[in-house]
PDB file of N, CA and C in Angstrom:
ATOM      1  N   UNK A   1     -54.129   5.491   4.390  1.00 49.00           N
ATOM      2  CA  UNK A   1     -53.129   4.987   5.182  1.00 49.00           C
ATOM      3  C   UNK A   1     -51.813   5.038   4.421  1.00 49.00           C
ATOM      4  N   UNK A   2     -50.839   5.669   4.941  1.00 51.00           N
ATOM      5  CA  UNK A   2     -49.490   5.710   4.367  1.00 51.00           C
ATOM      6  C   UNK A   2     -48.674   4.393   4.411  1.00 51.00           C
ATOM      7  N   UNK A   3     -47.977   4.007   3.470  1.00 53.00           N
ATOM      8  CA  UNK A   3     -47.253   2.828   3.493  1.00 53.00           C
ATOM      9  C   UNK A   3     -45.935   3.106   4.454  1.00 53.00           C
ATOM     10  N   UNK A   4     -45.753   2.336   5.397  1.00 55.00           N
ATOM     11  CA  UNK A   4     -44.659   2.514   6.419  1.00 55.00           C
ATOM     12  C   UNK A   4     -43.226   2.367   5.770  1.00 55.00           C
ATOM     13  N   UNK A   5     -43.178   1.488   4.729  1.00 58.00           N
ATOM     14  CA  UNK A   5     -41.908   1.205   4.128  1.00 58.00           C
ATOM     15  C   UNK A   5     -41.255   2.429   3.519  1.00 58.00           C
ATOM     16  N   UNK A   6     -42.071   3.539   3.270  1.00 54.00           N
ATOM     17  CA  UNK A   6     -41.597   4.719   2.582  1.00 54.00           C
ATOM     18  C   UNK A   6     -41.338   5.759   3.496  1.00 54.00           C
ATOM     19  N   UNK A   7     -41.538   5.519   4.885  1.00 51.00           N
ATOM     20  CA  UNK A   7     -41.232   6.479   5.816  1.00 51.00           C
ATOM     21  C   UNK A   7     -40.164   6.078   6.779  1.00 51.00           C
ATOM     22  N   UNK A   8     -39.321   7.102   7.236  1.00 51.00           N
ATOM     23  CA  UNK A   8     -38.262   6.855   8.141  1.00 51.00           C
ATOM     24  C   UNK A   8     -38.740   6.647   9.582  1.00 51.00           C
ATOM     25  N   UNK A   9     -38.330   5.655  10.381  1.00 54.00           N
ATOM     26  CA  UNK A   9     -38.666   5.326  11.628  1.00 54.00           C
ATOM     27  C   UNK A   9     -37.732   6.006  12.607  1.00 54.00           C
ATOM     28  N   UNK A  10     -38.087   7.261  13.036  1.00 52.00           N
ATOM     29  CA  UNK A  10     -37.201   7.940  13.790  1.00 52.00           C
ATOM     30  C   UNK A  10     -37.012   7.471  15.312  1.00 52.00           C
ATOM     31  N   UNK A  11     -37.874   6.572  15.738  1.00 53.00           N
ATOM     32  CA  UNK A  11     -37.785   6.095  17.090  1.00 53.00           C
ATOM     33  C   UNK A  11     -36.483   5.329  17.305  1.00 53.00           C
ATOM     34  N   UNK A  12     -35.948   4.713  16.278  1.00 57.00           N
ATOM     35  CA  UNK A  12     -34.679   4.058  16.313  1.00 57.00           C
ATOM     36  C   UNK A  12     -33.481   5.031  16.752  1.00 57.00           C
ATOM     37  N   UNK A  13     -33.554   6.218  16.329  1.00 55.00           N
ATOM     38  CA  UNK A  13     -32.607   7.197  16.761  1.00 55.00           C
ATOM     39  C   UNK A  13     -32.655   7.671  18.200  1.00 55.00           C
ATOM     40  N   UNK A  14     -33.762   7.505  18.869  1.00 73.00           N
ATOM     41  CA  UNK A  14     -33.928   7.977  20.252  1.00 73.00           C
ATOM     42  C   UNK A  14     -32.911   7.325  21.173  1.00 73.00           C
ATOM     43  N   UNK A  15     -32.547   6.048  20.819  1.00 86.00           N
ATOM     44  CA  UNK A  15     -31.544   5.406  21.642  1.00 86.00           C
ATOM     45  C   UNK A  15     -30.224   6.012  21.712  1.00 86.00           C
ATOM     46  N   UNK A  16     -29.940   6.733  20.622  1.00 91.00           N
ATOM     47  CA  UNK A  16     -28.523   7.296  20.496  1.00 91.00           C
ATOM     48  C   UNK A  16     -28.466   8.650  20.685  1.00 91.00           C
ATOM     49  N   UNK A  17     -29.368   9.396  21.337  1.00 93.00           N
ATOM     50  CA  UNK A  17     -29.608  10.781  21.518  1.00 93.00           C
ATOM     51  C   UNK A  17     -28.299  11.206  22.208  1.00 93.00           C
ATOM     52  N   UNK A  18     -27.485  12.253  21.592  1.00 92.00           N
ATOM     53  CA  UNK A  18     -26.368  12.883  22.238  1.00 92.00           C
ATOM     54  C   UNK A  18     -25.098  11.988  22.009  1.00 92.00           C
ATOM     55  N   UNK A  19     -25.178  10.862  21.345  1.00 96.00           N
ATOM     56  CA  UNK A  19     -24.028  10.116  21.050  1.00 96.00           C
ATOM     57  C   UNK A  19     -23.426  10.434  19.688  1.00 96.00           C
ATOM     58  N   UNK A  20     -22.054  10.106  19.569  1.00 97.00           N
ATOM     59  CA  UNK A  20     -21.403  10.178  18.228  1.00 97.00           C
ATOM     60  C   UNK A  20     -21.581   8.764  17.713  1.00 97.00           C
ATOM     61  N   UNK A  21     -22.205   8.702  16.573  1.00 97.00           N
ATOM     62  CA  UNK A  21     -22.450   7.341  16.060  1.00 97.00           C
ATOM     63  C   UNK A  21     -21.968   7.199  14.707  1.00 97.00           C
ATOM     64  N   UNK A  22     -21.789   5.850  14.281  1.00 98.00           N
ATOM     65  CA  UNK A  22     -21.540   5.456  12.850  1.00 98.00           C
ATOM     66  C   UNK A  22     -22.557   4.308  12.454  1.00 98.00           C
ATOM     67  N   UNK A  23     -23.299   4.566  11.469  1.00 97.00           N
ATOM     68  CA  UNK A  23     -24.238   3.594  11.053  1.00 97.00           C
ATOM     69  C   UNK A  23     -23.848   3.062   9.718  1.00 97.00           C
ATOM     70  N   UNK A  24     -23.584   1.720   9.871  1.00 97.00           N
ATOM     71  CA  UNK A  24     -23.137   0.974   8.533  1.00 97.00           C
ATOM     72  C   UNK A  24     -24.353   0.386   7.986  1.00 97.00           C
ATOM     73  N   UNK A  25     -25.189   1.172   7.321  1.00 96.00           N
ATOM     74  CA  UNK A  25     -26.415   0.718   6.698  1.00 96.00           C
ATOM     75  C   UNK A  25     -26.996   1.890   5.958  1.00 96.00           C
ATOM     76  N   UNK A  26     -27.998   1.537   5.037  1.00 95.00           N
ATOM     77  CA  UNK A  26     -28.629   2.684   4.247  1.00 95.00           C
ATOM     78  C   UNK A  26     -29.582   3.409   5.127  1.00 95.00           C
ATOM     79  N   UNK A  27     -30.259   2.811   6.272  1.00 92.00           N
ATOM     80  CA  UNK A  27     -31.125   3.375   7.176  1.00 92.00           C
ATOM     81  C   UNK A  27     -30.436   4.417   7.934  1.00 92.00           C
ATOM     82  N   UNK A  28     -30.692   5.760   7.785  1.00 88.00           N
ATOM     83  CA  UNK A  28     -30.100   6.800   8.519  1.00 88.00           C
ATOM     84  C   UNK A  28     -30.903   7.373   9.691  1.00 88.00           C
ATOM     85  N   UNK A  29     -31.942   6.724  10.043  1.00 91.00           N
ATOM     86  CA  UNK A  29     -32.891   7.072  11.090  1.00 91.00           C
ATOM     87  C   UNK A  29     -32.126   7.300  12.392  1.00 91.00           C
ATOM     88  N   UNK A  30     -31.090   6.446  12.605  1.00 93.00           N
ATOM     89  CA  UNK A  30     -30.349   6.534  13.930  1.00 93.00           C
ATOM     90  C   UNK A  30     -29.702   7.853  14.135  1.00 93.00           C
ATOM     91  N   UNK A  31     -29.368   8.584  12.969  1.00 93.00           N
ATOM     92  CA  UNK A  31     -28.759   9.888  13.040  1.00 93.00           C
ATOM     93  C   UNK A  31     -29.563  11.039  13.599  1.00 93.00           C
ATOM     94  N   UNK A  32     -30.929  10.708  13.673  1.00 91.00           N
ATOM     95  CA  UNK A  32     -31.743  11.816  14.026  1.00 91.00           C
ATOM     96  C   UNK A  32     -31.552  12.632  15.277  1.00 91.00           C
ATOM     97  N   UNK A  33     -31.225  11.985  16.221  1.00 91.00           N
ATOM     98  CA  UNK A  33     -30.860  12.646  17.558  1.00 91.00           C
ATOM     99  C   UNK A  33     -29.438  12.548  18.028  1.00 91.00           C
ATOM    100  N   UNK A  34     -28.670  11.981  17.100  1.00 95.00           N
ATOM    101  CA  UNK A  34     -27.238  11.761  17.394  1.00 95.00           C
ATOM    102  C   UNK A  34     -26.315  12.569  16.521  1.00 95.00           C
ATOM    103  N   UNK A  35     -25.080  12.556  16.767  1.00 95.00           N
ATOM    104  CA  UNK A  35     -24.008  13.276  15.905  1.00 95.00           C
ATOM    105  C   UNK A  35     -23.325  12.241  15.186  1.00 95.00           C
ATOM    106  N   UNK A  36     -23.254  12.476  13.815  1.00 96.00           N
ATOM    107  CA  UNK A  36     -22.529  11.459  12.960  1.00 96.00           C
ATOM    108  C   UNK A  36     -21.032  11.482  13.369  1.00 96.00           C
ATOM    109  N   UNK A  37     -20.368  10.482  13.390  1.00 97.00           N
ATOM    110  CA  UNK A  37     -18.932  10.310  13.574  1.00 97.00           C
ATOM    111  C   UNK A  37     -18.294   9.660  12.443  1.00 97.00           C
ATOM    112  N   UNK A  38     -17.034   9.969  12.144  1.00 97.00           N
ATOM    113  CA  UNK A  38     -16.264   9.538  11.065  1.00 97.00           C
ATOM    114  C   UNK A  38     -16.772  10.193   9.766  1.00 97.00           C
ATOM    115  N   UNK A  39     -15.997  10.045   8.713  1.00 96.00           N
ATOM    116  CA  UNK A  39     -16.465  10.736   7.466  1.00 96.00           C
ATOM    117  C   UNK A  39     -17.364   9.666   6.665  1.00 96.00           C
ATOM    118  N   UNK A  40     -17.657   8.604   7.232  1.00 97.00           N
ATOM    119  CA  UNK A  40     -18.394   7.452   6.540  1.00 97.00           C
ATOM    120  C   UNK A  40     -19.915   7.492   6.705  1.00 97.00           C
ATOM    121  N   UNK A  41     -20.473   8.544   6.125  1.00 94.00           N
ATOM    122  CA  UNK A  41     -21.942   8.758   6.431  1.00 94.00           C
ATOM    123  C   UNK A  41     -22.758   8.051   5.434  1.00 94.00           C
ATOM    124  N   UNK A  42     -22.403   7.777   4.224  1.00 95.00           N
ATOM    125  CA  UNK A  42     -23.213   7.239   3.290  1.00 95.00           C
ATOM    126  C   UNK A  42     -22.769   5.749   2.968  1.00 95.00           C
ATOM    127  N   UNK A  43     -23.655   4.826   3.501  1.00 97.00           N
ATOM    128  CA  UNK A  43     -23.277   3.357   3.382  1.00 97.00           C
ATOM    129  C   UNK A  43     -22.965   2.930   1.893  1.00 97.00           C
ATOM    130  N   UNK A  44     -23.778   3.409   0.902  1.00 96.00           N
ATOM    131  CA  UNK A  44     -23.544   3.126  -0.436  1.00 96.00           C
ATOM    132  C   UNK A  44     -22.212   3.484  -0.981  1.00 96.00           C
ATOM    133  N   UNK A  45     -21.676   4.536  -0.532  1.00 96.00           N
ATOM    134  CA  UNK A  45     -20.337   4.991  -0.941  1.00 96.00           C
ATOM    135  C   UNK A  45     -19.163   4.386  -0.214  1.00 96.00           C
ATOM    136  N   UNK A  46     -19.470   3.888   1.015  1.00 97.00           N
ATOM    137  CA  UNK A  46     -18.206   3.347   1.727  1.00 97.00           C
ATOM    138  C   UNK A  46     -18.278   1.879   2.009  1.00 97.00           C
ATOM    139  N   UNK A  47     -19.360   1.258   1.434  1.00 98.00           N
ATOM    140  CA  UNK A  47     -19.653  -0.183   1.610  1.00 98.00           C
ATOM    141  C   UNK A  47     -18.316  -1.012   1.195  1.00 98.00           C
ATOM    142  N   UNK A  48     -17.802  -0.590  -0.012  1.00 97.00           N
ATOM    143  CA  UNK A  48     -16.645  -1.305  -0.547  1.00 97.00           C
ATOM    144  C   UNK A  48     -15.510  -1.299   0.336  1.00 97.00           C
ATOM    145  N   UNK A  49     -15.236  -0.213   1.143  1.00 97.00           N
ATOM    146  CA  UNK A  49     -14.160   0.027   2.028  1.00 97.00           C
ATOM    147  C   UNK A  49     -14.313  -1.052   3.174  1.00 97.00           C
ATOM    148  N   UNK A  50     -15.474  -1.147   3.688  1.00 98.00           N
ATOM    149  CA  UNK A  50     -15.766  -2.111   4.851  1.00 98.00           C
ATOM    150  C   UNK A  50     -15.872  -3.563   4.442  1.00 98.00           C
ATOM    151  N   UNK A  51     -16.178  -3.842   3.231  1.00 98.00           N
ATOM    152  CA  UNK A  51     -16.441  -5.212   2.838  1.00 98.00           C
ATOM    153  C   UNK A  51     -15.117  -5.711   2.183  1.00 98.00           C
ATOM    154  N   UNK A  52     -14.078  -4.961   2.143  1.00 98.00           N
ATOM    155  CA  UNK A  52     -12.850  -5.377   1.544  1.00 98.00           C
ATOM    156  C   UNK A  52     -11.629  -5.133   2.348  1.00 98.00           C
ATOM    157  N   UNK A  53     -11.604  -5.527   3.561  1.00 97.00           N
ATOM    158  CA  UNK A  53     -10.547  -5.277   4.486  1.00 97.00           C
ATOM    159  C   UNK A  53      -9.247  -5.868   4.115  1.00 97.00           C
ATOM    160  N   UNK A  54      -9.270  -6.740   3.198  1.00 97.00           N
ATOM    161  CA  UNK A  54      -8.003  -7.312   2.669  1.00 97.00           C
ATOM    162  C   UNK A  54      -7.065  -6.450   2.031  1.00 97.00           C
ATOM    163  N   UNK A  55      -7.602  -5.270   1.616  1.00 97.00           N
ATOM    164  CA  UNK A  55      -6.784  -4.247   1.015  1.00 97.00           C
ATOM    165  C   UNK A  55      -6.257  -3.222   1.958  1.00 97.00           C
ATOM    166  N   UNK A  56      -4.920  -3.025   2.010  1.00 96.00           N
ATOM    167  CA  UNK A  56      -4.334  -2.173   2.979  1.00 96.00           C
ATOM    168  C   UNK A  56      -4.806  -0.755   2.927  1.00 96.00           C
ATOM    169  N   UNK A  57      -5.065  -0.280   1.664  1.00 97.00           N
ATOM    170  CA  UNK A  57      -5.587   1.195   1.506  1.00 97.00           C
ATOM    171  C   UNK A  57      -6.928   1.292   2.165  1.00 97.00           C
ATOM    172  N   UNK A  58      -7.848   0.330   2.088  1.00 98.00           N
ATOM    173  CA  UNK A  58      -9.121   0.410   2.766  1.00 98.00           C
ATOM    174  C   UNK A  58      -8.978   0.451   4.286  1.00 98.00           C
ATOM    175  N   UNK A  59      -8.113  -0.350   4.841  1.00 97.00           N
ATOM    176  CA  UNK A  59      -7.829  -0.368   6.282  1.00 97.00           C
ATOM    177  C   UNK A  59      -7.197   1.006   6.719  1.00 97.00           C
ATOM    178  N   UNK A  60      -6.313   1.412   5.940  1.00 97.00           N
ATOM    179  CA  UNK A  60      -5.680   2.778   6.263  1.00 97.00           C
ATOM    180  C   UNK A  60      -6.744   3.982   6.363  1.00 97.00           C
ATOM    181  N   UNK A  61      -7.533   3.933   5.336  1.00 98.00           N
ATOM    182  CA  UNK A  61      -8.703   4.912   5.295  1.00 98.00           C
ATOM    183  C   UNK A  61      -9.668   4.839   6.484  1.00 98.00           C
ATOM    184  N   UNK A  62      -9.961   3.614   6.823  1.00 98.00           N
ATOM    185  CA  UNK A  62     -10.981   3.330   7.915  1.00 98.00           C
ATOM    186  C   UNK A  62     -10.257   3.683   9.285  1.00 98.00           C
ATOM    187  N   UNK A  63      -9.056   3.293   9.451  1.00 97.00           N
ATOM    188  CA  UNK A  63      -8.339   3.657  10.691  1.00 97.00           C
ATOM    189  C   UNK A  63      -8.186   5.120  10.836  1.00 97.00           C
ATOM    190  N   UNK A  64      -7.906   5.832   9.764  1.00 97.00           N
ATOM    191  CA  UNK A  64      -7.701   7.262   9.862  1.00 97.00           C
ATOM    192  C   UNK A  64      -9.074   7.967  10.268  1.00 97.00           C
ATOM    193  N   UNK A  65     -10.072   7.484   9.494  1.00 97.00           N
ATOM    194  CA  UNK A  65     -11.475   8.016   9.878  1.00 97.00           C
ATOM    195  C   UNK A  65     -11.824   7.890  11.278  1.00 97.00           C
ATOM    196  N   UNK A  66     -11.549   6.714  11.870  1.00 97.00           N
ATOM    197  CA  UNK A  66     -11.825   6.406  13.257  1.00 97.00           C
ATOM    198  C   UNK A  66     -10.951   7.283  14.166  1.00 97.00           C
ATOM    199  N   UNK A  67      -9.676   7.423  13.840  1.00 96.00           N
ATOM    200  CA  UNK A  67      -8.795   8.069  14.846  1.00 96.00           C
ATOM    201  C   UNK A  67      -9.111   9.627  14.763  1.00 96.00           C
ATOM    202  N   UNK A  68      -9.565  10.107  13.646  1.00 95.00           N
ATOM    203  CA  UNK A  68      -9.939  11.596  13.668  1.00 95.00           C
ATOM    204  C   UNK A  68     -11.237  11.890  14.192  1.00 95.00           C
ATOM    205  N   UNK A  69     -12.237  11.005  14.260  1.00 96.00           N
ATOM    206  CA  UNK A  69     -13.533  11.226  14.759  1.00 96.00           C
ATOM    207  C   UNK A  69     -14.142   9.967  15.230  1.00 96.00           C
ATOM    208  N   UNK A  70     -13.706   9.581  16.448  1.00 97.00           N
ATOM    209  CA  UNK A  70     -14.049   8.188  16.971  1.00 97.00           C
ATOM    210  C   UNK A  70     -15.474   8.145  17.301  1.00 97.00           C
ATOM    211  N   UNK A  71     -16.134   7.080  16.856  1.00 98.00           N
ATOM    212  CA  UNK A  71     -17.662   6.921  17.136  1.00 98.00           C
ATOM    213  C   UNK A  71     -17.810   6.242  18.577  1.00 98.00           C
ATOM    214  N   UNK A  72     -18.706   6.763  19.283  1.00 98.00           N
ATOM    215  CA  UNK A  72     -19.078   6.113  20.578  1.00 98.00           C
ATOM    216  C   UNK A  72     -19.860   4.865  20.363  1.00 98.00           C
ATOM    217  N   UNK A  73     -20.620   4.888  19.341  1.00 98.00           N
ATOM    218  CA  UNK A  73     -21.509   3.693  18.965  1.00 98.00           C
ATOM    219  C   UNK A  73     -21.343   3.370  17.428  1.00 98.00           C
ATOM    220  N   UNK A  74     -21.194   2.077  17.174  1.00 98.00           N
ATOM    221  CA  UNK A  74     -21.162   1.622  15.753  1.00 98.00           C
ATOM    222  C   UNK A  74     -22.304   0.727  15.569  1.00 98.00           C
ATOM    223  N   UNK A  75     -23.257   1.051  14.668  1.00 97.00           N
ATOM    224  CA  UNK A  75     -24.379   0.261  14.353  1.00 97.00           C
ATOM    225  C   UNK A  75     -23.959  -0.561  13.094  1.00 97.00           C
ATOM    226  N   UNK A  76     -23.762  -1.816  13.221  1.00 98.00           N
ATOM    227  CA  UNK A  76     -23.266  -2.677  12.138  1.00 98.00           C
ATOM    228  C   UNK A  76     -24.278  -3.696  11.670  1.00 98.00           C
ATOM    229  N   UNK A  77     -25.128  -3.235  10.854  1.00 96.00           N
ATOM    230  CA  UNK A  77     -26.385  -4.017  10.410  1.00 96.00           C
ATOM    231  C   UNK A  77     -25.789  -5.105   9.460  1.00 96.00           C
ATOM    232  N   UNK A  78     -24.583  -4.983   8.765  1.00 97.00           N
ATOM    233  CA  UNK A  78     -24.146  -5.872   7.771  1.00 97.00           C
ATOM    234  C   UNK A  78     -23.081  -6.726   8.270  1.00 97.00           C
ATOM    235  N   UNK A  79     -22.698  -6.634   9.596  1.00 98.00           N
ATOM    236  CA  UNK A  79     -21.708  -7.452  10.169  1.00 98.00           C
ATOM    237  C   UNK A  79     -20.260  -7.299   9.498  1.00 98.00           C
ATOM    238  N   UNK A  80     -19.911  -6.124   9.268  1.00 98.00           N
ATOM    239  CA  UNK A  80     -18.691  -5.978   8.463  1.00 98.00           C
ATOM    240  C   UNK A  80     -17.484  -5.689   9.548  1.00 98.00           C
ATOM    241  N   UNK A  81     -17.886  -5.290  10.678  1.00 98.00           N
ATOM    242  CA  UNK A  81     -16.787  -4.850  11.676  1.00 98.00           C
ATOM    243  C   UNK A  81     -15.949  -6.050  12.104  1.00 98.00           C
ATOM    244  N   UNK A  82     -16.395  -7.291  12.324  1.00 98.00           N
ATOM    245  CA  UNK A  82     -15.564  -8.426  12.726  1.00 98.00           C
ATOM    246  C   UNK A  82     -14.393  -8.519  11.861  1.00 98.00           C
ATOM    247  N   UNK A  83     -14.554  -8.481  10.605  1.00 98.00           N
ATOM    248  CA  UNK A  83     -13.344  -8.557   9.640  1.00 98.00           C
ATOM    249  C   UNK A  83     -12.416  -7.288   9.693  1.00 98.00           C
ATOM    250  N   UNK A  84     -12.966  -6.174   9.991  1.00 98.00           N
ATOM    251  CA  UNK A  84     -12.218  -4.967  10.175  1.00 98.00           C
ATOM    252  C   UNK A  84     -11.396  -5.195  11.444  1.00 98.00           C
ATOM    253  N   UNK A  85     -11.961  -5.496  12.559  1.00 98.00           N
ATOM    254  CA  UNK A  85     -11.381  -5.785  13.876  1.00 98.00           C
ATOM    255  C   UNK A  85     -10.284  -6.741  13.844  1.00 98.00           C
ATOM    256  N   UNK A  86     -10.412  -7.851  12.919  1.00 97.00           N
ATOM    257  CA  UNK A  86      -9.418  -8.855  12.800  1.00 97.00           C
ATOM    258  C   UNK A  86      -8.174  -8.244  12.216  1.00 97.00           C
ATOM    259  N   UNK A  87      -8.322  -7.303  11.382  1.00 97.00           N
ATOM    260  CA  UNK A  87      -7.165  -6.683  10.814  1.00 97.00           C
ATOM    261  C   UNK A  87      -6.519  -5.559  11.498  1.00 97.00           C
ATOM    262  N   UNK A  88      -7.400  -4.902  12.404  1.00 97.00           N
ATOM    263  CA  UNK A  88      -7.056  -3.840  13.230  1.00 97.00           C
ATOM    264  C   UNK A  88      -7.325  -4.106  14.748  1.00 97.00           C
ATOM    265  N   UNK A  89      -6.589  -5.036  15.327  1.00 97.00           N
ATOM    266  CA  UNK A  89      -6.956  -5.401  16.689  1.00 97.00           C
ATOM    267  C   UNK A  89      -6.878  -4.372  17.694  1.00 97.00           C
ATOM    268  N   UNK A  90      -6.056  -3.281  17.543  1.00 96.00           N
ATOM    269  CA  UNK A  90      -5.987  -2.262  18.523  1.00 96.00           C
ATOM    270  C   UNK A  90      -7.320  -1.519  18.609  1.00 96.00           C
ATOM    271  N   UNK A  91      -8.021  -1.472  17.425  1.00 96.00           N
ATOM    272  CA  UNK A  91      -9.292  -0.848  17.282  1.00 96.00           C
ATOM    273  C   UNK A  91     -10.313  -1.738  18.026  1.00 96.00           C
ATOM    274  N   UNK A  92     -10.271  -2.944  17.836  1.00 97.00           N
ATOM    275  CA  UNK A  92     -11.155  -3.890  18.468  1.00 97.00           C
ATOM    276  C   UNK A  92     -11.165  -3.810  19.962  1.00 97.00           C
ATOM    277  N   UNK A  93     -10.010  -3.671  20.491  1.00 97.00           N
ATOM    278  CA  UNK A  93      -9.910  -3.577  21.973  1.00 97.00           C
ATOM    279  C   UNK A  93     -10.637  -2.365  22.562  1.00 97.00           C
ATOM    280  N   UNK A  94     -10.947  -1.383  21.751  1.00 97.00           N
ATOM    281  CA  UNK A  94     -11.640  -0.174  22.262  1.00 97.00           C
ATOM    282  C   UNK A  94     -13.156  -0.310  22.426  1.00 97.00           C
ATOM    283  N   UNK A  95     -13.650  -1.374  21.749  1.00 98.00           N
ATOM    284  CA  UNK A  95     -15.210  -1.608  21.670  1.00 98.00           C
ATOM    285  C   UNK A  95     -15.570  -2.868  22.288  1.00 98.00           C
ATOM    286  N   UNK A  96     -16.823  -2.854  22.777  1.00 97.00           N
ATOM    287  CA  UNK A  96     -17.609  -4.049  23.198  1.00 97.00           C
ATOM    288  C   UNK A  96     -18.741  -4.179  22.412  1.00 97.00           C
ATOM    289  N   UNK A  97     -19.171  -5.457  22.093  1.00 97.00           N
ATOM    290  CA  UNK A  97     -20.226  -5.773  21.254  1.00 97.00           C
ATOM    291  C   UNK A  97     -21.407  -6.210  21.971  1.00 97.00           C
ATOM    292  N   UNK A  98     -22.636  -5.626  21.559  1.00 97.00           N
ATOM    293  CA  UNK A  98     -23.904  -6.191  22.013  1.00 97.00           C
ATOM    294  C   UNK A  98     -24.843  -6.297  20.841  1.00 97.00           C
ATOM    295  N   UNK A  99     -24.971  -7.551  20.383  1.00 96.00           N
ATOM    296  CA  UNK A  99     -25.814  -7.750  19.232  1.00 96.00           C
ATOM    297  C   UNK A  99     -25.106  -7.114  17.938  1.00 96.00           C
ATOM    298  N   UNK A 100     -25.814  -6.206  17.289  1.00 96.00           N
ATOM    299  CA  UNK A 100     -25.237  -5.585  16.051  1.00 96.00           C
ATOM    300  C   UNK A 100     -24.641  -4.278  16.357  1.00 96.00           C
ATOM    301  N   UNK A 101     -24.486  -3.989  17.600  1.00 97.00           N
ATOM    302  CA  UNK A 101     -23.980  -2.605  18.053  1.00 97.00           C
ATOM    303  C   UNK A 101     -22.679  -2.713  18.787  1.00 97.00           C
ATOM    304  N   UNK A 102     -21.772  -1.891  18.484  1.00 98.00           N
ATOM    305  CA  UNK A 102     -20.399  -1.843  19.198  1.00 98.00           C
ATOM    306  C   UNK A 102     -20.448  -0.502  20.021  1.00 98.00           C
ATOM    307  N   UNK A 103     -20.027  -0.569  21.226  1.00 98.00           N
ATOM    308  CA  UNK A 103     -19.918   0.527  22.174  1.00 98.00           C
ATOM    309  C   UNK A 103     -18.538   0.764  22.603  1.00 98.00           C
ATOM    310  N   UNK A 104     -18.086   2.075  22.465  1.00 98.00           N
ATOM    311  CA  UNK A 104     -16.847   2.501  22.836  1.00 98.00           C
ATOM    312  C   UNK A 104     -16.713   2.203  24.358  1.00 98.00           C
ATOM    313  N   UNK A 105     -15.614   1.410  24.813  1.00 96.00           N
ATOM    314  CA  UNK A 105     -15.490   1.312  26.210  1.00 96.00           C
ATOM    315  C   UNK A 105     -14.960   2.599  26.952  1.00 96.00           C
ATOM    316  N   UNK A 106     -15.320   2.772  28.154  1.00 86.00           N
ATOM    317  CA  UNK A 106     -14.932   3.853  28.826  1.00 86.00           C
ATOM    318  C   UNK A 106     -13.730   3.801  29.548  1.00 86.00           C
TER     319      UNK A 106
END
């Protein structure tokens, strides 16, 4: 029997099929049937940006990434988006939250 913790659970990604998504976590299974949005694909590389919204440069990079490639869905496993949205309220107005997921309002 294979150890499940070493395997990617692709069933998570079925929910987002055909959507442009941003996953703020190391688990990339959600990208399986979706299209990555924004340049922030690797959580380990961008975690510092999202965890430090007090720095203007970080907010500028995040805002630019969102404006150039807006995600329809943001999966926020680490609850970093509330602090980002506090600093960028115009971005917050574009999304509605359900649990750890933000959906672009239509």
